[in-house]
Coordinates of C-alpha atoms in Angstrom, one line a residue:
X203 CA 54.2 40.0 51.4
X204 CA 57.9 39.4 51.7
X205 CA 60.0 42.1 50.2
X206 CA 63.0 41.3 48.0
X207 CA 66.3 41.8 49.8
X208 CA 68.4 44.7 48.7
X209 CA 71.7 43.0 48.2
X210 CA 74.9 44.7 47.2
X211 CA 76.2 44.3 43.7
X212 CA 79.2 42.0 43.9
X213 CA 80.4 43.3 40.6
X214 CA 80.7 46.9 41.8
X215 CA 84.0 48.4 40.6
X216 CA 85.7 51.7 41.4
X217 CA 86.3 54.2 38.6
X218 CA 88.4 57.4 38.7
X219 CA 86.5 60.4 39.9
X220 CA 85.3 62.8 37.1
X221 CA 86.9 65.6 39.1
X222 CA 90.3 63.9 38.7
X223 CA 89.9 63.9 34.9
X224 CA 89.0 67.5 35.0
X225 CA 92.1 68.4 36.9
X226 CA 94.3 66.1 34.7
X227 CA 93.0 67.6 31.6
X228 CA 93.3 71.3 32.6
X229 CA 96.0 73.7 31.6
X230 CA 97.1 73.8 35.2
X231 CA 98.5 70.3 35.0
X232 CA 101.6 71.4 33.2
X233 CA 102.3 74.0 35.9
X234 CA 101.7 71.6 38.8
X235 CA 103.8 68.8 37.4
X236 CA 106.4 70.7 35.3
X237 CA 110.1 69.9 35.7
X238 CA 112.2 71.8 38.2
X239 CA 113.3 75.2 36.8
X240 CA 117.0 75.9 36.1
X241 CA 118.7 78.5 38.3
X242 CA 118.9 81.0 35.5
X243 CA 115.1 81.1 35.2
X244 CA 114.5 81.6 38.9
X245 CA 114.3 85.4 38.6
X246 CA 111.5 85.2 36.0
X247 CA 109.8 82.5 38.0
X248 CA 109.7 84.6 41.2
X249 CA 108.4 87.6 39.2
X250 CA 105.4 85.6 38.3
X251 CA 104.9 83.9 41.7
X252 CA 102.4 86.4 43.0
X253 CA 100.1 86.1 40.0
X254 CA 100.4 82.3 39.9
X255 CA 99.5 82.1 43.6
X256 CA 96.4 84.1 43.1
X257 CA 95.4 81.9 40.1
X258 CA 96.0 78.7 42.0
X259 CA 93.9 80.0 44.9
X260 CA 91.0 81.0 42.7
X261 CA 91.1 77.6 40.8
X262 CA 91.1 75.5 44.0
X263 CA 88.3 77.6 45.4
X264 CA 86.3 77.0 42.2
X265 CA 87.2 73.3 42.3
X266 CA 86.0 72.9 45.9
X267 CA 82.7 74.7 45.1
X268 CA 82.2 72.5 42.0
X269 CA 82.8 69.3 44.0
X270 CA 80.4 70.4 46.8
X271 CA 77.6 71.2 44.3
X272 CA 78.1 68.0 42.4
X273 CA 78.0 65.8 45.5
X274 CA 74.8 67.6 46.6
X275 CA 73.1 66.8 43.3
X276 CA 74.2 63.2 43.3
X277 CA 72.8 62.7 46.8
X278 CA 69.3 63.5 45.5
X279 CA 69.4 60.9 42.7
X280 CA 67.6 57.7 43.9
X281 CA 69.4 54.4 43.3
X282 CA 67.0 51.7 42.6
X283 CA 67.5 47.9 42.4
X284 CA 65.6 48.0 39.2
X285 CA 68.1 50.3 37.6
X286 CA 71.0 47.9 37.9
X287 CA 72.3 46.7 34.6
X288 CA 70.9 43.3 33.5
X289 CA 74.3 41.8 33.1
X290 CA 75.0 42.4 36.8
X291 CA 72.2 40.2 38.2
X292 CA 73.5 37.7 40.7
X293 CA 73.3 34.1 39.6
X294 CA 72.4 33.1 43.2
X295 CA 69.1 34.9 42.9
X296 CA 66.1 32.5 42.4
X297 CA 64.7 35.0 39.9
X298 CA 67.7 35.2 37.6
X299 CA 68.8 31.8 36.6
X300 CA 70.1 31.8 33.1
X301 CA 68.7 30.0 30.1
X302 CA 71.6 27.7 29.1
X303 CA 74.8 29.8 29.6
X304 CA 73.4 33.0 28.2
X305 CA 71.1 34.5 30.8
X306 CA 72.8 37.9 30.9
X307 CA 72.5 38.3 27.1
X308 CA 68.9 37.1 27.2
X309 CA 68.0 39.5 29.9
X310 CA 69.7 42.3 28.0
X311 CA 67.7 41.4 25.0
X312 CA 64.5 41.5 27.0
X313 CA 65.1 45.2 27.6
X314 CA 66.4 46.0 24.2
X315 CA 62.9 46.4 22.8
X316 CA 62.2 49.2 25.3
X317 CA 65.1 51.4 24.2
X318 CA 62.7 54.3 23.4
X319 CA 60.9 54.2 26.7
X320 CA 63.2 52.2 29.0
X321 CA 62.6 54.7 31.8
X322 CA 58.9 53.8 31.8
X323 CA 59.7 50.1 32.3
X324 CA 61.2 49.6 35.7
X325 CA 62.8 46.2 36.2
X326 CA 61.2 44.7 33.1
X327 CA 64.1 42.4 32.2
X328 CA 64.4 41.1 35.7
X329 CA 60.7 40.4 36.2
X330 CA 60.7 37.3 33.9
X331 CA 60.6 34.0 35.7
X332 CA 63.7 32.3 34.3
X333 CA 64.6 28.6 34.2
X334 CA 67.7 27.0 35.5
X335 CA 70.5 26.4 32.9
X336 CA 69.8 23.5 30.5
X337 CA 72.2 20.6 31.1
X338 CA 74.0 18.8 28.4
X339 CA 73.8 15.0 28.1
X340 CA 77.1 13.2 28.5
X341 CA 78.2 9.6 28.3
X342 CA 77.3 6.8 26.0
X343 CA 73.8 7.5 24.8
X344 CA 71.9 6.4 21.7
X345 CA 71.1 8.7 18.8
X346 CA 67.4 8.7 19.8
X347 CA 68.2 9.6 23.4
X348 CA 70.6 12.4 22.4
X349 CA 67.9 13.7 20.0
X350 CA 65.3 13.6 22.7
X351 CA 67.3 15.8 25.1
X352 CA 68.6 18.2 22.4
X353 CA 67.2 21.7 22.7
X354 CA 65.6 23.3 19.6
X355 CA 67.1 26.1 17.4
X356 CA 65.6 29.4 18.4
X357 CA 66.3 30.8 14.9
X358 CA 67.5 34.1 16.4
X359 CA 64.1 35.1 17.9
X360 CA 64.3 37.2 21.1
X361 CA 61.7 39.1 23.1
X362 CA 61.0 42.5 21.8
X363 CA 58.0 44.4 23.1
X364 CA 58.4 47.6 21.0
X365 CA 55.2 49.5 21.5
X366 CA 54.2 52.1 18.9
X367 CA 54.6 55.8 19.5
X368 CA 50.8 56.2 19.4
X369 CA 50.5 53.6 22.2
X370 CA 53.1 55.3 24.3
X371 CA 51.5 58.7 23.9
X372 CA 48.1 57.4 25.0
X373 CA 49.8 55.8 28.0
X374 CA 50.5 59.2 29.6
X375 CA 46.7 59.8 29.8
X376 CA 45.4 56.3 30.5
X377 CA 47.9 55.6 33.3
X378 CA 46.5 58.6 35.3
X379 CA 42.8 57.6 35.0
X380 CA 41.0 58.2 38.4
X381 CA 37.3 58.4 37.5
X382 CA 36.5 55.1 35.8
X383 CA 37.3 51.6 37.2
X384 CA 37.2 48.0 36.1
X385 CA 36.7 45.1 38.6
X386 CA 37.5 41.7 37.2
X387 CA 36.4 38.5 39.0
X388 CA 38.4 35.6 37.8
X389 CA 37.8 31.9 38.3
X390 CA 39.2 28.4 37.8
X391 CA 42.7 27.1 38.6
X392 CA 45.7 29.3 38.8
X393 CA 46.6 29.0 35.1
X394 CA 43.0 29.8 34.0
X395 CA 43.1 32.7 36.4
X396 CA 46.3 34.0 34.8
X397 CA 44.7 34.0 31.3
X398 CA 41.7 35.9 32.6
X399 CA 43.9 38.4 34.4
X400 CA 45.8 39.0 31.2
X401 CA 42.5 39.7 29.4
X402 CA 41.3 42.0 32.2
X403 CA 44.4 44.2 31.8
X404 CA 43.9 44.4 28.1
X405 CA 40.2 45.3 28.5
X406 CA 41.1 48.0 31.0
X407 CA 43.5 49.4 28.4
X408 CA 40.9 49.3 25.7
X409 CA 38.3 51.1 27.8
X410 CA 41.0 53.5 29.2
X411 CA 40.0 52.8 32.8
X412 CA 41.8 52.0 36.0
X413 CA 42.0 48.3 37.0
X414 CA 41.3 47.2 40.5
X415 CA 43.6 44.3 41.5
X416 CA 41.6 41.3 40.2
X417 CA 39.4 39.3 42.6
X418 CA 40.0 35.6 42.7
X419 CA 36.7 33.8 43.0
X420 CA 36.6 31.0 45.6
X421 CA 37.2 27.7 43.8
X422 CA 34.2 25.4 44.6
X423 CA 35.9 22.3 43.2
X424 CA 39.2 22.6 45.2
X425 CA 37.9 24.8 48.1
X426 CA 40.7 27.4 47.5
X427 CA 40.0 30.9 48.9
X428 CA 43.4 32.4 48.0
X429 CA 43.6 36.1 47.2
X430 CA 45.6 37.7 44.5
X431 CA 48.5 38.7 46.8
X432 CA 48.6 35.1 48.1
X433 CA 49.6 33.8 44.6
X434 CA 51.1 36.7 42.7
X435 CA 53.6 39.5 43.5
X436 CA 51.0 42.3 43.6
X437 CA 53.5 45.2 43.9
X438 CA 55.5 44.0 40.9
X439 CA 52.2 43.6 39.0
X440 CA 51.4 47.3 39.6
X441 CA 54.9 48.5 38.9
X442 CA 55.5 46.6 35.6
X443 CA 52.1 47.8 34.2
X444 CA 52.2 51.4 35.6
X445 CA 52.9 52.8 32.1
X446 CA 50.1 50.9 30.5
X447 CA 47.1 50.8 32.9
X448 CA 46.6 52.4 36.3
X449 CA 46.2 49.6 38.9
X450 CA 44.7 50.2 42.3
X451 CA 44.4 47.9 45.3
X452 CA 40.7 48.8 46.0
X453 CA 37.9 50.9 44.8
X454 CA 37.7 54.5 46.1
X455 CA 34.8 55.1 48.5
X456 CA 33.1 57.3 45.9
X457 CA 32.6 54.2 43.8
X458 CA 31.3 51.8 46.4
X459 CA 27.6 51.1 45.8
X460 CA 25.1 48.9 47.7
X461 CA 24.2 47.2 44.5
X462 CA 26.7 46.6 41.7
X463 CA 25.6 45.0 38.5
X464 CA 27.9 42.3 37.2
X465 CA 28.4 41.8 33.5
X466 CA 28.9 38.1 32.7
X467 CA 27.1 37.6 29.4
X468 CA 30.1 38.1 27.2
X469 CA 30.1 36.2 23.9
X470 CA 33.2 34.5 22.5
X471 CA 35.8 36.2 20.4
X472 CA 34.9 39.8 21.2
X473 CA 36.9 42.6 19.6
X474 CA 38.1 45.9 21.0
X475 CA 35.3 47.7 19.1
X476 CA 32.7 45.4 20.7
X477 CA 34.1 46.1 24.1
X478 CA 34.1 49.9 23.7
X479 CA 30.6 49.8 22.2
X480 CA 29.2 47.6 24.9
X481 CA 30.7 49.2 28.0
X482 CA 31.7 52.8 27.4
X483 CA 28.3 54.3 28.1
X484 CA 28.0 52.4 31.4
X485 CA 31.4 53.5 32.5
X486 CA 30.7 57.2 31.6
X487 CA 27.5 57.1 33.6
X488 CA 28.5 55.0 36.6
X489 CA 32.3 55.0 36.6
X490 CA 32.4 51.3 37.4
X491 CA 32.3 48.1 35.5
X492 CA 32.4 44.6 37.1
X493 CA 33.2 41.7 34.8
X494 CA 32.9 38.0 35.4
X495 CA 33.4 35.0 33.2
X496 CA 36.3 36.3 31.1
X497 CA 37.7 32.9 30.2
X498 CA 38.7 32.9 26.5
X499 CA 36.2 35.6 25.6
X500 CA 38.6 38.2 24.3
X501 CA 39.6 37.8 20.7
X502 CA 43.0 36.1 20.0
X503 CA 43.5 38.4 17.0
X504 CA 44.2 41.9 18.5
X505 CA 46.1 44.9 17.2
X506 CA 49.9 44.5 17.6
X507 CA 50.2 46.8 20.7
X508 CA 47.5 44.9 22.6
X509 CA 49.2 41.6 21.7
X510 CA 52.4 42.9 23.1
X511 CA 50.5 44.0 26.2
X512 CA 49.2 40.4 26.6
X513 CA 52.8 39.1 26.6
X514 CA 54.0 41.8 29.0
X515 CA 51.3 40.8 31.5
X516 CA 51.7 37.1 31.1
X517 CA 55.6 36.9 31.1
X518 CA 56.6 39.9 33.2
X519 CA 53.8 41.2 35.4
X520 CA 52.3 38.0 36.7
X521 CA 55.2 36.7 38.6
X522 CA 54.3 34.4 41.5
X523 CA 54.6 35.6 45.1
X524 CA 58.1 35.4 46.6
X525 CA 57.4 32.5 49.0
X526 CA 55.9 30.3 46.2
X527 CA 58.6 31.3 43.8
X528 CA 61.4 30.6 46.3
X529 CA 60.0 27.2 47.2
X530 CA 59.4 26.2 43.5
X531 CA 63.0 27.2 42.6
X532 CA 64.3 25.2 45.6
X533 CA 62.5 22.1 44.4
X534 CA 63.6 22.7 40.9
X535 CA 67.3 22.8 42.1
X536 CA 66.8 19.4 43.8
X537 CA 65.7 17.9 40.5
X538 CA 68.3 19.9 38.4
X539 CA 71.3 19.0 40.6
X540 CA 71.0 15.3 39.5
X541 CA 70.9 16.0 35.8
X542 CA 68.4 16.6 33.0
X543 CA 64.8 15.8 33.7
X544 CA 61.4 15.7 32.1
X545 CA 58.3 17.5 33.4
X546 CA 55.0 15.8 32.6
X547 CA 51.7 17.7 33.2
X548 CA 49.3 14.7 33.6
X549 CA 45.7 15.7 33.3
X550 CA 44.3 12.6 35.0
X551 CA 42.2 14.2 37.8
X552 CA 38.6 13.3 38.3
X553 CA 37.2 16.6 37.0
X554 CA 39.2 16.3 33.8
X555 CA 37.6 12.9 33.0
X556 CA 34.2 14.3 33.8
X557 CA 34.6 17.4 31.6
X558 CA 36.2 15.6 28.7
X559 CA 33.6 12.9 28.4
X560 CA 36.3 10.3 28.0
X561 CA 36.9 6.9 29.6
X562 CA 39.6 6.5 32.1
X563 CA 41.2 3.3 30.9
X564 CA 41.0 2.0 34.5
X565 CA 38.1 -0.4 33.9
X566 CA 34.3 -0.4 34.2
X567 CA 34.3 0.4 38.0
X568 CA 36.0 3.7 37.6
X569 CA 34.3 4.6 34.4
X570 CA 30.9 4.1 36.1
X571 CA 31.9 6.7 38.8
X572 CA 32.7 9.3 36.2
X573 CA 29.5 8.6 34.2
X574 CA 27.4 9.1 37.3
X575 CA 29.0 12.4 38.1
X576 CA 28.6 13.5 34.5
X577 CA 25.0 12.6 34.4
X578 CA 24.2 14.5 37.7
X579 CA 26.1 17.5 36.5
X580 CA 25.8 17.7 32.7
X581 CA 27.0 21.3 32.6
X582 CA 30.5 20.1 33.3
X583 CA 30.8 18.3 30.0
X584 CA 32.7 20.6 27.6
X585 CA 31.4 20.9 24.0
X586 CA 30.7 18.3 21.3
X587 CA 27.9 16.7 23.3
X588 CA 26.8 14.5 20.3
X589 CA 30.2 12.6 20.1
X590 CA 30.7 9.1 21.5
X591 CA 33.7 8.2 23.5
X592 CA 35.4 6.5 20.6
X593 CA 34.8 9.6 18.4
X594 CA 36.2 11.9 21.0
X595 CA 39.3 9.8 21.4
X596 CA 40.0 9.6 17.7
X597 CA 39.5 13.4 17.4
X598 CA 42.3 13.9 20.0
X599 CA 39.9 15.3 22.7
X600 CA 40.8 12.8 25.4
X601 CA 43.8 13.0 27.8
X602 CA 46.6 10.4 27.2
X603 CA 46.5 7.9 30.1
X604 CA 49.6 6.6 31.8
X605 CA 50.1 3.7 29.4
X606 CA 49.8 5.9 26.3
X607 CA 52.2 8.4 27.9
X608 CA 54.8 5.7 28.6
X609 CA 54.6 4.4 25.0
X610 CA 55.0 8.0 23.6
X611 CA 58.0 8.7 25.8
X612 CA 59.7 5.4 24.8
X613 CA 59.0 6.0 21.1
X614 CA 60.4 9.6 21.3
X615 CA 63.7 8.2 22.8
X616 CA 63.4 9.1 26.4
X617 CA 65.8 6.8 28.3
X618 CA 64.4 4.3 30.8
X619 CA 66.4 5.9 33.6
X620 CA 65.1 9.4 32.8
X621 CA 64.0 11.4 35.9
X622 CA 60.4 12.5 35.4
X623 CA 58.7 15.3 37.4
X624 CA 54.9 14.7 37.6
X625 CA 53.0 18.0 37.7
X626 CA 49.2 18.1 38.2
X627 CA 46.7 17.1 40.8
X628 CA 46.0 13.7 42.4
X629 CA 45.2 11.3 39.5
X630 CA 41.8 9.6 39.6
X631 CA 42.5 6.1 40.7
X632 CA 45.7 7.0 42.7
X633 CA 48.7 4.8 42.2
X634 CA 46.8 2.4 39.9
X635 CA 46.4 5.2 37.4
X636 CA 50.1 5.7 37.2
X637 CA 51.2 2.0 37.3
X638 CA 51.8 1.6 33.5
X639 CA 54.1 4.6 33.5
X640 CA 55.8 3.6 36.7
X641 CA 56.6 0.1 35.3
X642 CA 58.5 1.7 32.4
X643 CA 60.0 4.7 34.1
X644 CA 60.9 4.1 37.8
X645 CA 62.3 7.6 38.5
X646 CA 59.0 9.4 38.9
X647 CA 59.1 12.3 41.3
X648 CA 56.4 14.6 42.7
X649 CA 56.6 17.8 44.7
X650 CA 55.6 15.9 47.8
X651 CA 58.6 13.6 47.3
X652 CA 61.0 16.5 46.7
X653 CA 59.8 18.7 49.5
X654 CA 61.3 18.4 53.0
X655 CA 59.2 18.2 56.1
X656 CA 57.0 21.2 56.5
X657 CA 57.9 22.9 53.3
X658 CA 54.5 22.3 51.6
X659 CA 52.4 22.6 54.8
X660 CA 51.3 26.2 54.2
X661 CA 49.9 25.2 50.8
X662 CA 48.3 21.8 51.3
X663 CA 44.8 23.3 51.1
X664 CA 45.7 25.9 48.5
X665 CA 45.4 24.2 45.1
X666 CA 46.4 27.4 43.2
X667 CA 49.7 27.7 45.1
X668 CA 50.4 24.0 44.6
X669 CA 49.8 24.4 40.8
X670 CA 52.1 27.4 40.8
X671 CA 54.9 25.4 42.4
X672 CA 54.4 22.7 39.7
X673 CA 54.7 25.5 37.1
X674 CA 58.1 26.7 38.5
X675 CA 59.6 23.2 38.7
X676 CA 58.3 22.4 35.2
X677 CA 59.8 25.6 33.7
X678 CA 63.3 24.4 34.5
X679 CA 62.9 21.0 33.0
X680 CA 64.9 20.0 29.9
X681 CA 61.7 18.7 28.3
X682 CA 58.1 19.6 29.1
X683 CA 55.1 17.6 27.8
X684 CA 51.4 17.9 28.7
X685 CA 49.1 14.9 28.3
X686 CA 46.0 17.0 27.4
X687 CA 47.0 20.6 26.5
X688 CA 45.0 23.0 28.7
X689 CA 45.9 26.4 30.2
X690 CA 49.2 25.3 31.8
X691 CA 50.3 23.6 28.6
X692 CA 49.7 26.7 26.5
X693 CA 51.3 29.0 29.1
X694 CA 54.3 26.8 29.5
X695 CA 54.7 26.5 25.8
X696 CA 54.8 30.3 25.3
X697 CA 56.9 30.9 28.4
X698 CA 59.6 28.4 27.4
X699 CA 59.7 30.0 23.9
X700 CA 60.0 33.5 25.4
X701 CA 63.0 32.6 27.6
X702 CA 65.0 30.8 24.9
X703 CA 62.9 28.2 23.1
X704 CA 63.2 25.4 25.6
X705 CA 61.9 22.0 24.4
X706 CA 58.2 21.5 24.6
X707 CA 56.5 18.5 23.1
X708 CA 52.9 18.7 22.1
X709 CA 51.5 15.2 21.7
X710 CA 49.8 14.9 18.3
X711 CA 46.9 12.8 19.7
X712 CA 44.7 12.9 16.6
X713 CA 47.4 11.5 14.4
X714 CA 48.8 9.0 17.0
X715 CA 45.7 7.3 18.3
X716 CA 45.1 5.0 15.2
X717 CA 48.7 3.7 15.5
X718 CA 48.1 3.0 19.2
X719 CA 45.3 0.6 18.1
X720 CA 47.4 -1.2 15.5
X721 CA 48.9 -4.2 17.3
X722 CA 50.7 -5.3 14.2
X723 CA 53.3 -2.5 14.5
X724 CA 56.6 -3.4 16.2
X725 CA 58.1 -1.0 18.8
X726 CA 60.7 0.1 16.2
X727 CA 58.0 0.9 13.6
X728 CA 55.8 2.6 16.1
X729 CA 58.8 4.7 17.4
X730 CA 59.7 5.7 13.8
X731 CA 56.1 6.8 13.1
X732 CA 55.8 8.8 16.4
X733 CA 59.1 10.6 15.9
X734 CA 58.0 11.5 12.4
X735 CA 54.7 12.9 13.7
X736 CA 56.5 15.0 16.2
X737 CA 59.4 16.3 14.2
X738 CA 57.9 19.8 14.2
X739 CA 56.6 19.7 17.8
X740 CA 59.8 20.2 19.8
X741 CA 59.7 23.9 20.7
X742 CA 61.1 25.5 17.6
X743 CA 59.6 28.9 16.8
X744 CA 56.2 28.5 15.4
X745 CA 54.7 31.8 14.2
X746 CA 51.2 32.6 15.5
X747 CA 50.4 34.0 12.1
X748 CA 50.6 30.5 10.5
X749 CA 47.1 29.8 11.9
X750 CA 44.3 32.2 12.8
X751 CA 42.9 32.3 16.4
X752 CA 46.2 31.1 18.0
X753 CA 46.8 32.6 21.4
X754 CA 49.8 35.0 21.4
X755 CA 50.7 33.8 24.9
X756 CA 51.3 30.3 23.5
X757 CA 52.8 31.6 20.2
X758 CA 54.7 34.8 21.0
X759 CA 56.3 34.9 17.5
X760 CA 56.2 37.3 15.8
X761 CA 54.2 39.9 17.8
X762 CA 56.3 39.6 21.0
X763 CA 59.6 38.1 19.6
X764 CA 61.6 39.2 16.7
X765 CA 65.0 38.6 15.0
X766 CA 67.5 41.3 15.6
X767 CA 69.7 42.6 12.8
X768 CA 72.8 41.8 14.9
X769 CA 72.7 38.4 16.6
X770 CA 72.6 38.8 20.4
X771 CA 73.8 35.2 21.1

């Protein structure tokens, strides 16, 4: 793994030596810098010269000894990159782009919640993946267009992961655990893997065990055999969480067994009490627990400290590996340099249509292909098996197709010349699937179009890395919108809130679909209705506490974000 370069701080300034202040403040100063004596006082002055000479000699000897000892002490104090003040992060770094024009203040606010244990949180503020600055819209634009590009009011909410004293006291013991270990095997795409890794860290904390760096299961659908270190910065992962959970690269030889039982029968919505009751005895006897199938099994309603830990893992510890992050930021700059842009996460892949039980909108030929796959592999269909296609669509369970996305963007005020970054895999049906959107918005861009020759070559068969690149480019967009929710949509929603409440539009499919079917509505009437339906879905702070079972990673207010008594910016 590439190591971050240790660059010099361009803001380094020279300050007077503390020894100089000691000298200038001492009683000797008046003697050293006193006015010349008058001749009539020379006799008295020479009478004191011997004593004065001895005093000066002793003082300078003491001063030399003090300086020598001080220099020796300072030479043993390590200077770490992580100890540099947040306000001194170079704007040229791909990891420190500011949110709007206030990145330094935001980064400072990220560390403000750790004032009581800041020494235990190395580099926390700088570990967040930050977007490029949001760009203002200039020129002659309509009211609807200006409203579309406008960023929401963050209402003063800033990141604040202020763990309780009880949590911090327990950390001293838990972070040194060397007898009991948890191995988590995570599956799915990169964003599903991220959610499972977050849960694995929290479960390790609940059980007070050491966590082995999670194992990424080979993805059978996309054929991706990437390891943790291929996708994520494993050293940062360990460092950021070192005060919460002990993380090791591999099991010690004393815990390697020829047969290891794997726990995968975990019900939904399990609590910390259930986890301790279920697994504590096994851990005490065997010292090892292997978990598989963690997807969305841990309760969304955890104690405050564990909710904060979820945010700490999701937004700080799980940063992408340097090569992926650098390439993603490079592509984001190429979009950003030409002005504001929209990021659309289109869920139009073949497996999405199979799993959702919906029709593609591409005609009987394509729908037949999906139906045959679904019949041969019924386990892929997710929930609500007794619902027809029409019922699913009216319930908002189907992805928006390209035509519906185009109508939604137009209704919300997105200008026809808006540049749109398409995130997601190859749509089922290829170009035909995107044609309705392309006819309305010609400036569609993908990572393949942005990348220069050879830049994507290392990742062409690595779907997780390609999805991570999409995530980085989408994070810097002025507006983000998913067509079907999902793991990336939830992660992006929470991440954009955490770094400054960047605009994120969640299509209200259940409310919109009946109006899509009403051909009597004019474009103006349809637009007015759609804007009214989405007036609250624009990225403004939406407390998790407003609705039970919301994921704190998607809704970090109020557990992971709070209002400071003194406004930070």
